[in-house]
mmCIF file of C-alpha atoms in Angstrom:
data_model
loop_
_atom_site.group_PDB
_atom_site.id
_atom_site.type_symbol
_atom_site.label_atom_id
_atom_site.label_comp_id
_atom_site.label_asym_id
_atom_site.label_seq_id
_atom_site.Cartn_x
_atom_site.Cartn_y
_atom_site.Cartn_z
ATOM 1 C CA MET A 1 23.847 -26.513 23.672
ATOM 2 C CA ASN A 2 26.662 -25.185 22.073
ATOM 3 C CA THR A 3 27.235 -27.548 19.135
ATOM 4 C CA GLU A 4 28.839 -25.724 15.924
ATOM 5 C CA ILE A 5 27.171 -26.489 13.550
ATOM 6 C CA LEU A 6 28.985 -25.689 10.417
ATOM 7 C CA LYS A 7 32.187 -27.599 11.659
ATOM 8 C CA ASP A 8 32.433 -30.562 9.600
ATOM 9 C CA ILE A 9 31.614 -28.879 6.132
ATOM 10 C CA LEU A 10 34.574 -25.859 7.522
ATOM 11 C CA SER A 11 37.155 -28.682 7.888
ATOM 12 C CA PHE A 12 36.874 -29.412 3.843
ATOM 13 C CA THR A 13 36.455 -26.182 2.530
ATOM 14 C CA GLU A 14 39.405 -23.913 1.447
ATOM 15 C CA ASP A 15 36.928 -20.271 1.243
ATOM 16 C CA LYS A 16 35.364 -20.306 4.610
ATOM 17 C CA GLN A 17 33.617 -17.169 4.627
ATOM 18 C CA ASN A 18 31.564 -18.113 1.036
ATOM 19 C CA THR A 19 30.651 -21.464 2.924
ATOM 20 C CA ILE A 20 29.272 -19.556 5.834
ATOM 21 C CA VAL A 21 27.406 -16.983 4.440
ATOM 22 C CA TYR A 22 25.839 -19.341 2.227
ATOM 23 C CA PHE A 23 24.114 -21.101 5.137
ATOM 24 C CA LEU A 24 22.979 -17.652 6.332
ATOM 25 C CA LYS A 25 19.245 -15.998 5.561
ATOM 26 C CA PRO A 26 19.511 -13.573 3.107
ATOM 27 C CA ASN A 27 18.974 -10.767 5.235
ATOM 28 C CA ILE A 28 22.014 -11.505 7.258
ATOM 29 C CA GLN A 29 23.473 -12.007 3.702
ATOM 30 C CA LYS A 30 23.420 -8.617 2.568
ATOM 31 C CA LEU A 31 24.474 -7.297 5.716
ATOM 32 C CA LEU A 32 27.646 -9.162 5.501
ATOM 33 C CA ILE A 33 28.442 -7.418 1.856
ATOM 34 C CA ASN A 34 31.509 -5.386 3.154
ATOM 35 C CA TYR A 35 32.694 -7.494 5.355
ATOM 36 C CA TYR A 36 35.653 -10.520 5.827
ATOM 37 C CA TYR A 37 35.374 -13.292 7.782
ATOM 38 C CA TYR A 38 38.094 -13.171 10.731
ATOM 39 C CA ASP A 39 40.290 -16.497 11.014
ATOM 40 C CA HIS A 40 42.776 -16.539 14.235
ATOM 41 C CA SER A 41 45.413 -18.291 12.135
ATOM 42 C CA ASP A 42 45.095 -15.933 8.982
ATOM 43 C CA ASN A 43 43.835 -12.454 10.105
ATOM 44 C CA ASP A 44 45.005 -9.853 13.078
ATOM 45 C CA ILE A 45 41.817 -8.014 14.625
ATOM 46 C CA PHE A 46 42.102 -4.466 15.747
ATOM 47 C CA ILE A 47 39.969 -2.134 18.130
ATOM 48 C CA ASP A 48 38.242 0.443 16.226
ATOM 49 C CA GLN A 49 37.065 -2.136 13.546
ATOM 50 C CA HIS A 50 33.261 -2.835 12.574
ATOM 51 C CA ILE A 51 32.309 -6.201 13.979
ATOM 52 C CA VAL A 52 29.508 -8.380 12.963
ATOM 53 C CA LEU A 53 29.088 -11.419 15.130
ATOM 54 C CA ILE A 54 27.032 -14.771 13.997
ATOM 55 C CA LYS A 55 26.526 -17.664 16.361
ATOM 56 C CA LYS A 56 27.872 -20.733 15.235
ATOM 57 C CA ASN A 57 25.575 -23.237 16.835
ATOM 58 C CA ASN A 58 22.135 -21.499 14.773
ATOM 59 C CA LEU A 59 23.747 -18.946 12.813
ATOM 60 C CA HIS A 60 21.719 -16.310 14.071
ATOM 61 C CA LEU A 61 23.129 -12.957 14.242
ATOM 62 C CA GLU A 62 24.066 -11.807 17.613
ATOM 63 C CA ASP A 63 25.382 -8.299 17.430
ATOM 64 C CA LYS A 64 26.851 -5.531 15.491
ATOM 65 C CA GLY A 65 29.305 -2.827 16.441
ATOM 66 C CA ILE A 66 32.743 -1.251 16.928
ATOM 67 C CA ILE A 67 35.400 -3.384 18.153
ATOM 68 C CA ILE A 68 36.184 -1.781 22.051
ATOM 69 C CA LEU A 69 38.031 -4.276 23.757
ATOM 70 C CA ILE A 70 40.226 -7.931 22.779
ATOM 71 C CA ASN A 71 41.448 -10.007 25.470
ATOM 72 C CA LYS A 72 42.296 -13.043 24.881
ATOM 73 C CA ASN A 73 38.963 -15.012 23.817
ATOM 74 C CA LYS A 74 36.703 -11.820 25.292
ATOM 75 C CA ILE A 75 35.777 -9.436 22.535
ATOM 76 C CA GLY A 76 34.320 -5.760 23.716
ATOM 77 C CA LEU A 77 31.946 -4.057 21.304
ATOM 78 C CA CYS A 78 30.321 -0.450 21.475
ATOM 79 C CA ILE A 79 26.592 -0.882 19.981
ATOM 80 C CA ASN A 80 25.422 2.118 18.790
ATOM 81 C CA ASP A 81 27.519 4.575 21.041
ATOM 82 C CA LEU A 82 24.929 3.456 24.085
ATOM 83 C CA TYR A 83 26.253 0.480 25.741
ATOM 84 C CA ASN A 84 29.104 -1.982 25.211
ATOM 85 C CA LYS A 85 28.891 -5.817 25.212
ATOM 86 C CA TYR A 86 31.276 -8.455 25.730
ATOM 87 C CA TYR A 87 31.391 -11.965 24.250
ATOM 88 C CA ASP A 88 33.339 -15.014 24.196
ATOM 89 C CA MET A 89 34.931 -15.181 20.917
ATOM 90 C CA ASN A 90 34.874 -19.241 20.533
ATOM 91 C CA ASN A 91 31.041 -19.153 19.930
ATOM 92 C CA TYR A 92 30.851 -16.928 17.139
ATOM 93 C CA TYR A 93 31.817 -16.469 13.537
ATOM 94 C CA ILE A 94 33.047 -12.764 13.502
ATOM 95 C CA PHE A 95 32.945 -10.718 10.554
ATOM 96 C CA ILE A 96 35.463 -7.647 10.567
ATOM 97 C CA LYS A 97 35.529 -4.401 8.193
ATOM 98 C CA ASN A 98 38.213 -1.904 8.191
ATOM 99 C CA ARG A 99 37.698 1.529 9.152
ATOM 100 C CA ASN A 100 39.321 3.479 6.037
ATOM 101 C CA ASN A 101 38.629 6.987 7.827
ATOM 102 C CA LYS A 102 41.180 9.636 7.510
ATOM 103 C CA SER A 103 40.143 11.276 11.003
ATOM 104 C CA SER A 104 40.134 7.391 12.457
ATOM 105 C CA GLU A 105 43.762 6.829 11.160
ATOM 106 C CA ARG A 106 44.836 10.762 12.376
ATOM 107 C CA GLU A 107 43.190 10.103 16.000
ATOM 108 C CA LEU A 108 45.094 6.691 16.184
ATOM 109 C CA MET A 109 48.261 8.091 15.398
ATOM 110 C CA GLU A 110 47.852 11.007 17.593
ATOM 111 C CA SER A 111 47.112 8.522 20.436
ATOM 112 C CA LEU A 112 50.303 6.445 19.623
ATOM 113 C CA LEU A 113 52.393 9.439 19.566
ATOM 114 C CA LYS A 114 50.977 10.370 23.059
ATOM 115 C CA LYS A 115 51.518 7.040 24.432
ATOM 116 C CA LEU A 116 55.261 7.499 23.347
#
């Protein structure tokens, strides 16, 4: 059964991130300290960002990893450099953290230059 528990509450609130975090277990709340809520209408999502997926129907932590694929409503994650998993973005609350690493920025620019 895929019912979104917080759907009605989120429709009334302006601060969706704090509302979702309020209803999560304390150990998940600590995990989300440096992450921000991804809203499809307000934010963009990019490859090479850290991501945490919280299931909408039970508010449990589904997975944590780095984005490797974005394709319409599907998202691919690299989990601990061991394996990849793919999820439907509509079934999860998505929290992302930008990488502020100089080497990853340099690698990104080099890959962009190679494609040009």
